[in-house]
Tab-separated table of C-alpha atoms in Angstrom:
chain	number	residue	atom	x	y	z
A	1	MET	CA	-28.504	50.111	-88.035
A	2	PRO	CA	-31.545	51.237	-85.657
A	3	PRO	CA	-33.635	54.128	-87.662
A	4	HIS	CA	-32.568	56.885	-85.596
A	5	LEU	CA	-28.977	56.415	-86.871
A	6	SER	CA	-30.497	56.904	-90.520
A	7	ALA	CA	-28.097	59.545	-92.751
A	8	ASP	CA	-31.360	60.650	-94.822
A	9	ARG	CA	-33.747	60.733	-91.580
A	10	PRO	CA	-35.619	64.085	-91.265
A	11	ALA	CA	-34.041	67.097	-89.661
A	12	ALA	CA	-36.287	67.640	-86.220
A	13	GLN	CA	-38.080	71.235	-86.500
A	14	PRO	CA	-36.453	73.061	-83.468
A	15	PRO	CA	-38.905	74.434	-80.630
A	16	SER	CA	-39.951	78.026	-80.896
A	17	ARG	CA	-38.203	80.922	-79.585
A	18	GLY	CA	-41.170	82.151	-77.576
A	19	THR	CA	-41.132	78.648	-76.287
A	20	VAL	CA	-37.731	78.178	-75.337
A	21	ASP	CA	-37.894	82.027	-73.802
A	22	ALA	CA	-41.181	80.363	-71.543
A	23	LEU	CA	-39.145	77.264	-69.874
A	24	ILE	CA	-36.465	79.973	-69.213
A	25	SER	CA	-38.110	82.181	-67.240
A	26	GLN	CA	-40.148	79.202	-65.145
A	27	THR	CA	-36.821	77.380	-64.466
A	28	ARG	CA	-35.443	80.981	-63.016
A	29	ALA	CA	-38.795	81.795	-61.079
A	30	LEU	CA	-38.326	77.995	-59.493
A	31	ARG	CA	-34.288	78.585	-59.262
A	32	GLY	CA	-35.135	81.963	-57.048
A	33	GLU	CA	-38.403	80.251	-54.829
A	34	VAL	CA	-35.597	77.112	-54.407
A	35	ASP	CA	-32.641	79.836	-53.559
A	36	ALA	CA	-35.420	81.733	-51.147
A	37	VAL	CA	-36.052	78.478	-48.967
A	38	ARG	CA	-32.421	77.268	-49.160
A	39	ARG	CA	-32.043	81.100	-47.122
A	40	GLU	CA	-34.344	80.291	-44.981
A	41	ALA	CA	-32.481	76.696	-43.818
A	42	PRO	CA	-31.380	76.737	-40.295
A	43	ALA	CA	-27.345	77.845	-40.645
A	44	ASP	CA	-26.418	76.212	-37.433
A	45	GLU	CA	-23.656	73.532	-38.543
A	46	GLU	CA	-25.393	71.690	-35.524
A	47	ASP	CA	-28.497	71.348	-36.666
A	48	ALA	CA	-28.258	68.224	-39.130
A	49	GLN	CA	-31.637	68.439	-40.566
A	50	GLY	CA	-31.245	71.913	-41.260
A	51	ARG	CA	-27.305	70.584	-43.074
A	52	TRP	CA	-29.861	68.013	-44.693
A	53	GLN	CA	-32.696	70.726	-46.363
A	54	ARG	CA	-29.229	72.891	-47.590
A	55	ALA	CA	-27.393	70.521	-49.348
A	56	LEU	CA	-30.755	69.431	-50.986
A	57	CYS	CA	-31.576	72.627	-51.918
A	58	ASN	CA	-28.096	73.880	-53.362
A	59	LEU	CA	-28.225	70.118	-55.405
A	60	ALA	CA	-31.414	71.487	-56.802
A	61	LEU	CA	-29.779	74.956	-57.578
A	62	HIS	CA	-27.360	73.267	-59.774
A	63	GLN	CA	-29.179	71.088	-61.178
A	64	LEU	CA	-31.660	74.248	-62.414
A	65	ASN	CA	-28.679	76.173	-63.336
A	66	ASP	CA	-27.592	73.492	-65.583
A	67	LEU	CA	-31.533	73.065	-66.902
A	68	ASP	CA	-31.041	77.164	-67.829
A	69	ALA	CA	-27.580	76.665	-69.777
A	70	HIS	CA	-29.134	74.292	-72.145
A	71	LEU	CA	-32.772	76.330	-72.885
A	72	ALA	CA	-29.998	79.173	-73.325
A	73	GLN	CA	-28.173	77.598	-75.425
A	74	LEU	CA	-31.218	75.761	-77.535
A	75	ARG	CA	-32.474	79.196	-77.762
A	76	ASP	CA	-29.369	81.456	-79.112
A	77	GLY	CA	-27.454	78.356	-80.801
A	78	PRO	CA	-23.249	77.005	-79.339
A	79	THR	CA	-20.854	79.146	-80.478
A	80	GLU	CA	-19.330	79.004	-83.747
A	81	LEU	CA	-18.785	74.978	-85.006
A	82	PRO	CA	-17.226	74.681	-88.106
A	83	VAL	CA	-18.954	72.163	-90.632
A	84	LEU	CA	-16.423	69.333	-91.196
A	85	PRO	CA	-14.364	68.565	-93.246
A	86	GLU	CA	-13.302	71.310	-93.481
A	87	ALA	CA	-12.877	71.611	-89.774
A	88	SER	CA	-9.147	71.680	-88.702
A	89	SER	CA	-8.642	75.074	-89.450
A	90	ALA	CA	-11.264	76.546	-88.795
A	91	ALA	CA	-10.890	75.433	-85.309
A	92	ARG	CA	-7.797	77.171	-84.352
A	93	THR	CA	-10.058	80.186	-85.142
A	94	ALA	CA	-12.552	79.308	-82.732
A	95	PRO	CA	-13.854	82.189	-80.491
A	96	ALA	CA	-13.441	82.978	-76.783
A	97	ALA	CA	-15.852	81.018	-74.417
A	98	PRO	CA	-17.624	82.465	-71.840
A	99	ALA	CA	-15.490	83.300	-68.682
A	100	HIS	CA	-15.341	79.618	-66.462
A	101	GLY	CA	-17.937	79.536	-64.427
A	102	SER	CA	-20.829	80.759	-66.212
A	103	LEU	CA	-23.641	79.471	-66.985
A	104	LEU	CA	-23.001	78.633	-70.691
A	105	SER	CA	-18.883	77.702	-70.191
A	106	ARG	CA	-20.057	74.398	-68.504
A	107	VAL	CA	-21.849	72.677	-71.889
A	108	GLY	CA	-19.199	71.919	-74.957
A	109	SER	CA	-19.137	70.284	-77.950
A	110	ALA	CA	-17.536	68.500	-80.277
A	111	GLU	CA	-17.337	66.274	-83.738
A	112	TRP	CA	-14.743	63.972	-84.929
A	113	ASN	CA	-14.079	62.852	-88.380
A	114	LEU	CA	-13.304	59.452	-89.103
A	115	LEU	CA	-11.940	59.712	-92.654
A	116	THR	CA	-9.800	62.794	-92.583
A	117	ASP	CA	-9.320	62.391	-88.787
A	118	GLU	CA	-10.377	66.009	-88.849
A	119	ALA	CA	-11.942	67.723	-85.122
A	120	SER	CA	-13.967	70.222	-84.103
A	121	TRP	CA	-14.421	71.808	-80.715
A	122	SER	CA	-16.926	74.613	-79.917
A	123	GLY	CA	-14.935	77.688	-77.423
A	124	GLU	CA	-17.139	76.160	-74.272
A	125	LEU	CA	-15.340	72.782	-74.413
A	126	TYR	CA	-12.148	74.331	-74.895
A	127	GLN	CA	-12.996	76.183	-71.354
A	128	ILE	CA	-14.319	73.141	-70.186
A	129	LEU	CA	-11.233	71.271	-70.176
A	130	GLY	CA	-8.911	74.475	-69.759
A	131	ARG	CA	-6.405	73.974	-73.464
A	132	ASP	CA	-5.923	77.230	-75.168
A	133	ALA	CA	-8.367	78.514	-78.064
A	134	SER	CA	-5.482	78.638	-80.815
A	135	ALA	CA	-4.574	75.445	-79.740
A	136	PRO	CA	-6.009	72.117	-82.442
A	137	PRO	CA	-8.468	70.119	-80.761
A	138	LEU	CA	-7.361	66.727	-79.601
A	139	THR	CA	-8.428	63.430	-81.808
A	140	LEU	CA	-10.593	60.704	-80.728
A	141	ASP	CA	-6.850	58.735	-80.092
A	142	GLU	CA	-5.342	62.135	-78.080
A	143	LEU	CA	-8.429	62.624	-76.127
A	144	PRO	CA	-7.997	60.030	-73.303
A	145	SER	CA	-4.291	61.905	-72.915
A	146	LEU	CA	-6.214	64.424	-70.572
A	147	VAL	CA	-8.521	61.717	-68.983
A	148	LEU	CA	-7.283	60.447	-65.077
A	149	ASP	CA	-5.484	56.751	-65.179
A	150	GLU	CA	-8.637	54.714	-63.879
A	151	ASP	CA	-11.302	56.210	-65.908
A	152	ARG	CA	-9.225	56.398	-69.084
A	153	PRO	CA	-10.552	52.142	-70.012
A	154	MET	CA	-13.892	53.685	-69.508
A	155	LEU	CA	-13.996	56.251	-72.350
A	156	THR	CA	-11.875	53.767	-74.364
A	157	ALA	CA	-14.795	51.526	-74.092
A	158	MET	CA	-17.435	54.241	-74.845
A	159	VAL	CA	-15.616	55.282	-77.688
A	160	THR	CA	-15.339	51.987	-79.312
A	161	ASP	CA	-18.318	50.580	-79.236
A	162	CYS	CA	-19.652	54.073	-80.586
A	163	LEU	CA	-17.539	53.939	-83.616
A	164	ILE	CA	-17.919	49.990	-84.083
A	165	ASP	CA	-21.364	48.810	-83.047
A	166	ALA	CA	-22.821	52.164	-83.303
A	167	LYS	CA	-24.059	52.924	-79.546
A	168	PRO	CA	-24.672	56.203	-78.205
A	169	ILE	CA	-22.252	57.316	-75.737
A	170	ASP	CA	-23.233	58.094	-72.301
A	171	GLY	CA	-21.186	58.739	-69.479
A	172	GLU	CA	-18.848	60.612	-67.615
A	173	PHE	CA	-15.128	60.486	-66.619
A	174	ARG	CA	-12.484	63.120	-64.903
A	175	ILE	CA	-10.317	65.205	-67.194
A	176	VAL	CA	-6.877	67.164	-65.316
A	177	ARG	CA	-6.618	70.716	-66.772
A	178	PRO	CA	-3.646	71.837	-67.337
A	179	ASP	CA	-3.191	73.831	-64.285
A	180	GLY	CA	-3.724	70.738	-62.467
A	181	GLY	CA	-7.662	71.138	-61.631
A	182	VAL	CA	-9.154	68.224	-62.005
A	183	ARG	CA	-12.806	68.503	-63.744
A	184	THR	CA	-15.844	65.545	-64.021
A	185	VAL	CA	-17.315	66.152	-67.543
A	186	HIS	CA	-20.470	63.665	-68.830
A	187	MET	CA	-20.164	63.188	-72.054
A	188	MET	CA	-23.167	62.481	-74.800
A	189	GLY	CA	-22.916	61.424	-78.073
A	190	GLU	CA	-24.143	59.414	-81.809
A	191	PRO	CA	-22.278	57.973	-84.763
A	192	MET	CA	-23.005	59.931	-87.740
A	193	LEU	CA	-23.378	57.598	-90.552
A	194	ASP	CA	-22.277	57.615	-94.178
A	195	ALA	CA	-24.613	56.738	-97.310
A	196	ASP	CA	-23.776	53.271	-97.126
A	197	GLY	CA	-24.258	52.849	-93.318
A	198	SER	CA	-20.542	53.151	-91.727
A	199	THR	CA	-19.595	55.458	-89.165
A	200	ALA	CA	-17.949	58.452	-90.913
A	201	SER	CA	-18.053	60.924	-87.490
A	202	MET	CA	-18.519	61.119	-83.727
A	203	TRP	CA	-20.597	64.556	-82.937
A	204	ALA	CA	-20.467	64.722	-78.846
A	205	VAL	CA	-21.972	67.251	-76.007
A	206	LEU	CA	-19.788	67.632	-73.204
A	207	ARG	CA	-21.124	69.220	-69.938
A	208	ASP	CA	-18.788	70.210	-66.461
A	209	VAL	CA	-20.867	68.497	-63.537
A	210	SER	CA	-17.986	68.695	-61.395
A	211	GLU	CA	-20.119	70.970	-59.096
A	212	LEU	CA	-23.439	69.178	-59.577
A	213	ARG	CA	-21.552	65.852	-58.185
A	214	ARG	CA	-19.488	67.417	-55.791
A	215	SER	CA	-23.176	68.445	-54.280
A	216	GLN	CA	-24.521	65.245	-55.018
A	217	ARG	CA	-22.013	64.385	-52.521
A	218	THR	CA	-22.805	66.754	-49.618
A	219	VAL	CA	-26.582	65.211	-50.017
A	220	GLY	CA	-25.206	61.549	-49.794
A	221	GLU	CA	-22.644	62.693	-46.322
A	222	THR	CA	-25.239	64.649	-45.080
A	223	ARG	CA	-27.867	62.046	-45.611
A	224	GLU	CA	-25.274	59.357	-43.986
A	225	SER	CA	-24.398	61.819	-41.088
A	226	LEU	CA	-28.400	62.359	-40.507
A	227	GLN	CA	-29.003	58.487	-40.306
A	228	ARG	CA	-26.157	57.807	-37.974
A	229	GLN	CA	-27.516	60.505	-35.717
A	230	ARG	CA	-30.961	59.326	-35.992
A	231	HIS	CA	-29.712	55.921	-35.230
A	232	VAL	CA	-27.862	57.363	-32.100
A	233	ALA	CA	-30.479	59.597	-31.385
A	234	LYS	CA	-33.029	56.578	-31.137
A	235	THR	CA	-30.526	54.269	-29.680
A	236	GLU	CA	-29.869	56.708	-27.013
A	237	HIS	CA	-33.610	57.459	-25.716
A	238	ARG	CA	-34.285	53.335	-25.690
A	239	LEU	CA	-30.867	53.422	-22.850
A	240	ALA	CA	-32.393	56.761	-21.106
A	241	VAL	CA	-36.257	54.803	-21.414
A	242	GLU	CA	-34.435	51.784	-20.019
A	243	LEU	CA	-32.073	53.807	-17.107
A	244	GLN	CA	-35.238	55.934	-16.635
A	245	GLU	CA	-37.759	52.683	-15.403
A	246	ALA	CA	-34.741	50.960	-13.865
A	247	VAL	CA	-34.210	53.693	-11.354
A	248	LEU	CA	-37.554	55.233	-10.367
A	249	PRO	CA	-39.868	53.369	-8.125
A	250	PRO	CA	-41.867	50.315	-10.088
A	251	TRP	CA	-44.819	50.466	-7.802
A	252	ARG	CA	-47.914	51.558	-9.058
A	253	GLY	CA	-51.430	52.634	-7.604
A	254	SER	CA	-51.030	53.915	-4.183
A	255	LEU	CA	-48.705	52.342	-1.059
A	256	ARG	CA	-48.885	52.727	2.336
A	257	PHE	CA	-45.698	54.420	3.731
A	258	PRO	CA	-44.528	52.685	6.621
A	259	ARG	CA	-46.282	49.355	5.432
A	260	GLN	CA	-47.252	48.465	9.261
A	261	GLY	CA	-48.388	50.554	11.658
A	262	PRO	CA	-50.907	53.502	12.539
A	263	ARG	CA	-50.537	56.927	10.510
A	264	ALA	CA	-49.516	55.845	8.026
A	265	LEU	CA	-49.002	58.155	4.003
A	266	ASP	CA	-51.151	56.877	1.662
A	267	VAL	CA	-48.857	57.656	-1.689
A	268	ALA	CA	-49.300	57.708	-5.548
A	269	ALA	CA	-46.533	58.935	-7.899
A	270	HIS	CA	-46.395	59.084	-11.842
A	271	TYR	CA	-44.278	60.341	-14.691
A	272	LEU	CA	-45.821	63.091	-17.012
A	273	PRO	CA	-43.358	62.632	-20.447
A	274	SER	CA	-43.112	65.738	-22.259
A	275	SER	CA	-44.992	66.921	-25.513
A	276	SER	CA	-41.876	64.969	-27.213
A	277	SER	CA	-41.638	61.868	-26.724
A	278	ALA	CA	-38.400	62.143	-27.797
A	279	LEU	CA	-36.817	64.090	-24.615
A	280	ILE	CA	-36.194	61.684	-21.444
A	281	GLY	CA	-34.863	64.478	-19.008
A	282	GLY	CA	-33.919	63.783	-15.294
A	283	ASN	CA	-37.181	64.103	-13.829
A	284	TRP	CA	-37.531	61.478	-10.525
A	285	TYR	CA	-39.626	61.398	-7.724
A	286	ASP	CA	-39.326	58.814	-4.802
A	287	ALA	CA	-40.954	57.220	-1.358
A	288	LEU	CA	-39.089	55.291	0.803
A	289	GLU	CA	-39.569	53.590	4.445
A	290	LEU	CA	-36.238	54.484	6.550
A	291	PRO	CA	-34.925	52.361	8.975
A	292	ASP	CA	-36.328	54.525	11.937
A	293	GLY	CA	-39.591	53.918	10.971
A	294	GLU	CA	-39.348	57.781	8.990
A	295	THR	CA	-40.689	58.021	5.591
A	296	LEU	CA	-38.375	59.616	2.614
A	297	LEU	CA	-40.367	61.917	0.009
A	298	SER	CA	-38.661	63.287	-2.653
A	299	VAL	CA	-38.628	64.455	-6.663
A	300	GLY	CA	-36.251	66.081	-8.306
A	301	ASP	CA	-35.069	67.083	-11.593
A	302	LEU	CA	-31.567	67.319	-13.335
A	303	THR	CA	-31.455	69.530	-16.714
A	304	GLY	CA	-31.251	68.213	-19.785
A	305	HIS	CA	-31.840	65.294	-21.231
A	306	GLY	CA	-30.787	62.525	-22.784
A	307	VAL	CA	-28.589	59.271	-21.394
A	308	THR	CA	-25.825	61.600	-19.449
A	309	VAL	CA	-28.452	63.403	-17.376
A	310	THR	CA	-30.252	59.875	-16.844
A	311	SER	CA	-27.401	58.123	-15.352
A	312	GLY	CA	-26.910	61.568	-13.409
A	313	MET	CA	-30.127	61.437	-11.713
A	314	ALA	CA	-29.908	57.812	-11.294
A	315	MET	CA	-26.207	58.450	-8.948
A	316	LEU	CA	-28.261	61.522	-7.398
A	317	LEU	CA	-31.177	59.053	-6.459
A	318	GLY	CA	-28.880	56.393	-4.851
A	319	ALA	CA	-26.530	59.005	-3.055
A	320	LEU	CA	-30.160	60.745	-1.809
A	321	ARG	CA	-31.292	56.950	-0.676
A	322	GLY	CA	-27.963	56.090	0.827
A	323	MET	CA	-28.081	59.375	3.212
A	324	ALA	CA	-31.247	59.311	3.759
A	325	VAL	CA	-30.998	55.787	5.131
A	326	ALA	CA	-28.348	56.858	7.076
A	327	GLY	CA	-29.990	58.999	8.737
A	328	THR	CA	-29.130	62.142	7.111
A	329	GLN	CA	-31.269	65.451	7.334
A	330	PRO	CA	-33.327	66.849	4.422
A	331	GLY	CA	-31.126	70.319	4.541
A	332	GLN	CA	-27.832	68.356	5.412
A	333	LEU	CA	-28.984	65.691	2.522
A	334	LEU	CA	-28.804	68.754	-0.190
A	335	SER	CA	-25.883	70.107	0.706
A	336	TRP	CA	-23.772	66.452	0.347
A	337	LEU	CA	-25.821	66.656	-2.770
A	338	ASN	CA	-25.019	69.988	-4.057
A	339	GLN	CA	-21.164	68.792	-3.690
A	340	LEU	CA	-21.473	65.486	-4.914
A	341	LEU	CA	-23.217	67.448	-8.219
A	342	ASP	CA	-20.524	70.332	-8.506
A	343	ALA	CA	-17.628	67.466	-8.079
A	344	THR	CA	-19.210	65.407	-11.384
A	345	VAL	CA	-17.056	65.714	-14.654
A	346	GLN	CA	-19.796	66.649	-16.521
A	347	PRO	CA	-21.371	70.190	-15.242
A	348	ALA	CA	-24.958	69.989	-14.427
A	349	LEU	CA	-27.521	71.659	-12.294
A	350	GLY	CA	-30.452	70.051	-10.454
A	351	SER	CA	-33.310	71.413	-8.449
A	352	ALA	CA	-35.353	69.123	-6.049
A	353	VAL	CA	-36.978	69.237	-2.646
A	354	CYS	CA	-36.958	66.523	-0.241
A	355	CYS	CA	-39.027	65.673	3.193
A	356	ARG	CA	-39.144	62.826	5.826
A	357	TYR	CA	-41.897	61.992	7.877
A	358	LEU	CA	-42.350	61.171	11.128
A	359	PRO	CA	-45.626	59.305	11.850
A	360	VAL	CA	-45.473	59.515	15.513
A	361	THR	CA	-46.329	63.436	15.636
A	362	ARG	CA	-47.395	63.435	11.768
A	363	THR	CA	-44.040	66.325	11.587
A	364	LEU	CA	-42.882	66.878	8.180
A	365	THR	CA	-39.336	67.750	7.749
A	366	TRP	CA	-38.611	69.587	4.768
A	367	ALA	CA	-35.845	70.960	2.296
A	368	GLN	CA	-35.288	72.440	-1.234
A	369	ALA	CA	-32.642	73.468	-3.759
A	370	GLY	CA	-34.022	75.877	-6.195
A	371	HIS	CA	-37.883	73.367	-6.296
A	372	PRO	CA	-41.005	74.434	-6.343
A	373	ALA	CA	-42.489	73.929	-2.463
A	374	PRO	CA	-44.912	71.512	-1.652
A	375	LEU	CA	-48.687	72.352	-2.146
A	376	LEU	CA	-50.309	71.012	1.284
A	377	TYR	CA	-54.316	70.372	1.115
A	378	ARG	CA	-56.817	70.670	4.300
A	379	ASP	CA	-60.257	70.873	3.904
A	380	GLY	CA	-60.868	71.996	0.881
A	381	THR	CA	-58.432	74.154	0.610
A	382	GLY	CA	-54.845	74.185	-0.134
A	383	ARG	CA	-51.694	76.421	0.140
A	384	ALA	CA	-47.650	76.427	-1.492
A	385	LEU	CA	-45.435	76.187	2.078
A	386	SER	CA	-43.066	78.625	2.536
A	387	ALA	CA	-40.024	77.530	1.477
A	388	PRO	CA	-36.632	77.536	3.119
A	389	ASP	CA	-33.402	78.784	1.978
A	390	GLY	CA	-32.004	76.861	-1.183
A	391	VAL	CA	-30.138	77.528	-4.337
A	392	LEU	CA	-29.968	75.384	-7.055
A	393	LEU	CA	-27.891	71.881	-6.979
A	394	GLY	CA	-24.797	72.231	-8.841
A	395	ALA	CA	-25.161	76.277	-8.747
A	396	THR	CA	-22.473	77.020	-6.435
A	397	SER	CA	-19.637	75.171	-4.089
A	398	GLY	CA	-20.587	75.114	-0.600
A	399	ALA	CA	-24.533	76.194	-0.672
A	400	VAL	CA	-25.881	76.104	2.993
A	401	TYR	CA	-29.750	74.504	3.071
A	402	GLY	CA	-32.517	75.675	5.138
A	403	GLN	CA	-34.647	73.459	6.791
A	404	ALA	CA	-38.518	73.439	7.746
A	405	GLU	CA	-40.738	71.857	9.519
A	406	GLU	CA	-44.707	70.986	8.981
A	407	SER	CA	-47.308	69.793	11.736
A	408	LEU	CA	-49.722	67.688	9.764
A	409	GLN	CA	-53.227	66.327	10.547
A	410	VAL	CA	-55.120	63.579	9.196
A	411	GLY	CA	-56.675	63.400	5.724
A	412	ASP	CA	-54.156	66.083	4.730
A	413	LEU	CA	-52.404	65.808	1.657
A	414	LEU	CA	-49.498	66.565	0.489
A	415	LEU	CA	-48.023	67.279	-3.632
A	416	LEU	CA	-44.847	67.372	-4.640
A	417	HIS	CA	-44.221	68.192	-8.245
A	418	THR	CA	-41.195	68.768	-10.585
A	419	GLU	CA	-40.771	72.199	-12.830
A	420	GLY	CA	-42.006	70.833	-16.065
A	421	LEU	CA	-45.590	70.144	-14.258
A	422	VAL	CA	-46.441	73.707	-14.208
A	423	PRO	CA	-44.156	77.080	-15.329
A	424	ARG	CA	-41.147	77.763	-12.950
A	425	ARG	CA	-41.550	81.442	-12.947
A	426	PRO	CA	-44.291	83.526	-14.685
A	427	GLU	CA	-43.353	84.612	-18.452
A	428	ALA	CA	-42.578	87.800	-19.388
A	429	PRO	CA	-45.903	90.232	-20.331
A	430	ARG	CA	-46.926	90.312	-23.944
A	431	PRO	CA	-46.931	94.068	-25.527
A	432	ASP	CA	-50.335	93.749	-25.069
A	433	GLY	CA	-50.415	93.588	-21.437
A	434	THR	CA	-51.494	89.506	-21.788
A	435	GLY	CA	-49.699	86.261	-21.245
A	436	GLY	CA	-47.822	87.289	-17.785
A	437	GLN	CA	-49.174	84.663	-15.380
A	438	GLU	CA	-49.461	81.743	-16.735
A	439	GLY	CA	-46.892	80.332	-14.495
A	440	ALA	CA	-49.034	81.491	-11.604
A	441	ARG	CA	-52.274	80.560	-13.212
A	442	ALA	CA	-50.650	77.072	-13.508
A	443	VAL	CA	-50.339	76.840	-10.030
A	444	GLN	CA	-53.501	77.990	-9.251
A	445	ARG	CA	-55.075	74.948	-10.760
A	446	LEU	CA	-53.073	72.775	-8.724
A	447	LEU	CA	-54.902	74.805	-5.766
A	448	ASP	CA	-58.172	74.585	-6.846
A	449	LEU	CA	-58.314	70.471	-7.425
A	450	ALA	CA	-58.320	71.463	-3.392
A	451	PRO	CA	-61.783	70.497	-3.089
A	452	ARG	CA	-62.135	67.781	-5.977
A	453	PHE	CA	-59.618	66.111	-3.480
A	454	GLY	CA	-61.338	66.512	-0.405
A	455	GLU	CA	-63.938	63.907	-1.977
A	456	ALA	CA	-61.498	61.028	-2.840
A	457	ARG	CA	-60.673	58.412	-1.390
A	458	THR	CA	-56.953	57.421	-1.773
A	459	ALA	CA	-53.978	59.025	-3.242
A	460	GLN	CA	-54.487	57.404	-6.373
A	461	ASP	CA	-57.631	58.932	-6.825
A	462	CYS	CA	-55.848	62.195	-6.293
A	463	MET	CA	-53.380	61.334	-8.749
A	464	ARG	CA	-56.075	60.594	-11.373
A	465	MET	CA	-57.468	64.304	-11.246
A	466	VAL	CA	-54.021	65.651	-11.680
A	467	VAL	CA	-53.521	63.145	-14.711
A	468	GLU	CA	-56.781	64.494	-15.890
A	469	GLU	CA	-56.475	68.155	-15.640
A	470	PHE	CA	-52.371	68.324	-16.734
A	471	GLY	CA	-52.040	65.187	-18.539
A	472	GLY	CA	-53.141	66.634	-22.137
A	473	THR	CA	-51.029	69.718	-21.622
A	474	GLU	CA	-48.292	70.869	-24.236
A	475	ARG	CA	-45.395	70.567	-21.949
A	476	GLU	CA	-41.678	71.181	-23.119
A	477	ASP	CA	-40.098	69.235	-20.409
A	478	ASP	CA	-41.241	65.871	-18.412
A	479	ALA	CA	-42.537	65.835	-15.174
A	480	CYS	CA	-43.299	63.711	-12.104
A	481	VAL	CA	-45.833	64.402	-9.452
A	482	LEU	CA	-45.937	62.552	-5.792
A	483	ILE	CA	-48.690	62.783	-3.641
A	484	ALA	CA	-49.276	61.733	0.052
A	485	ARG	CA	-52.274	61.469	2.056
A	486	ILE	CA	-51.980	61.301	6.274
A	487	GLY	CA	-53.372	58.604	7.495
A	488	SER	CA	-55.023	58.307	10.750
């Protein structure tokens, strides 16, 4: 037999009460800290990360509660457990266990005498199994009657290995209480040997781990849910990026529009991602040579992020190009885009600025839908164009959009940008009076680039200056910038 099963092994010295009390204090302090973390976890059920955090905290609390229970029993000792072989009569008068759900009610003990076929249970075990404390404890042969059918072979095998081969018991099974409730019980036990090495009795500790296992299942389910959501998010992000790259003009560097003839525009554009690369929005830029010799310039933004928004942006940009090729003027074009967005299944809001440039007269005709006005740079200074009336796309049915004209000169530079580049409206002032004009200051930073733009040779050179100034800025949304320089 293994040495640890010897009948005459010396008794282990119990830890001092002071040591156990110190461990209990540390356990309860840690439990309070974990509970504080759990209360601070986001309560939004749509927040997968928050659900994961709360589930882990609940699991840790169950573990700490059980540790507290074990330490308390180690300090105070279990309720009376009569010494065999006189166990059967004493067991019938075992004291009542604490109310179900308390810490100590989750751990009980038992001993079975194989020579007399008598059993002894602690009061906690009666409570765990839901049995009347006045009833006799079940023998090892009767114990499986409490266990679910599918778990019964496992319990039988553990008990047989313990009694015949002196193997320790360490396993779980589910029992059905008289009230119909199902509990999960973890059983640890050892054989007690007589002088000749034969198994005389079996001693066991049974622990109700139902709540612990429920918490572990919750953690597992939450982990799987979080992994699925991350996989879906990763897939959607990849699709959004691919769709965006397929829709936005593929050109890099400066281009001339129209490509033939005098007075052409020198055009450059750039996409700036948000600080969180996971957020792919509905921003677009476009420059298109039209059949009548004019050039279409546009930037816009559909609110939101993800594949749905990116696909909506692709729909709007496709419609915009089609109507512009057909000769539709900017004001009417935005009106029809508004009607299209208003009729979509998924409600959405968008902003846009749409311009047609006529190179023969160097005239810019433009309209806007709740969007920052184009910035005009001339002779080393910059200003925002006076915007005609126009509400956000999708905000109201039947919206009418005004239209404005601007006469341009050789060397003028136009800058169109989406809202993500600079704040759309000034933020509310803080209580100390600071911080109310970040949006206005950001626009001014763009206008202050005028002297440097005047020294640049190409639109692409100007775009590099914008990226240097704003590319490293922390932004919540992505942004698009389009620059057009008026040629001779």
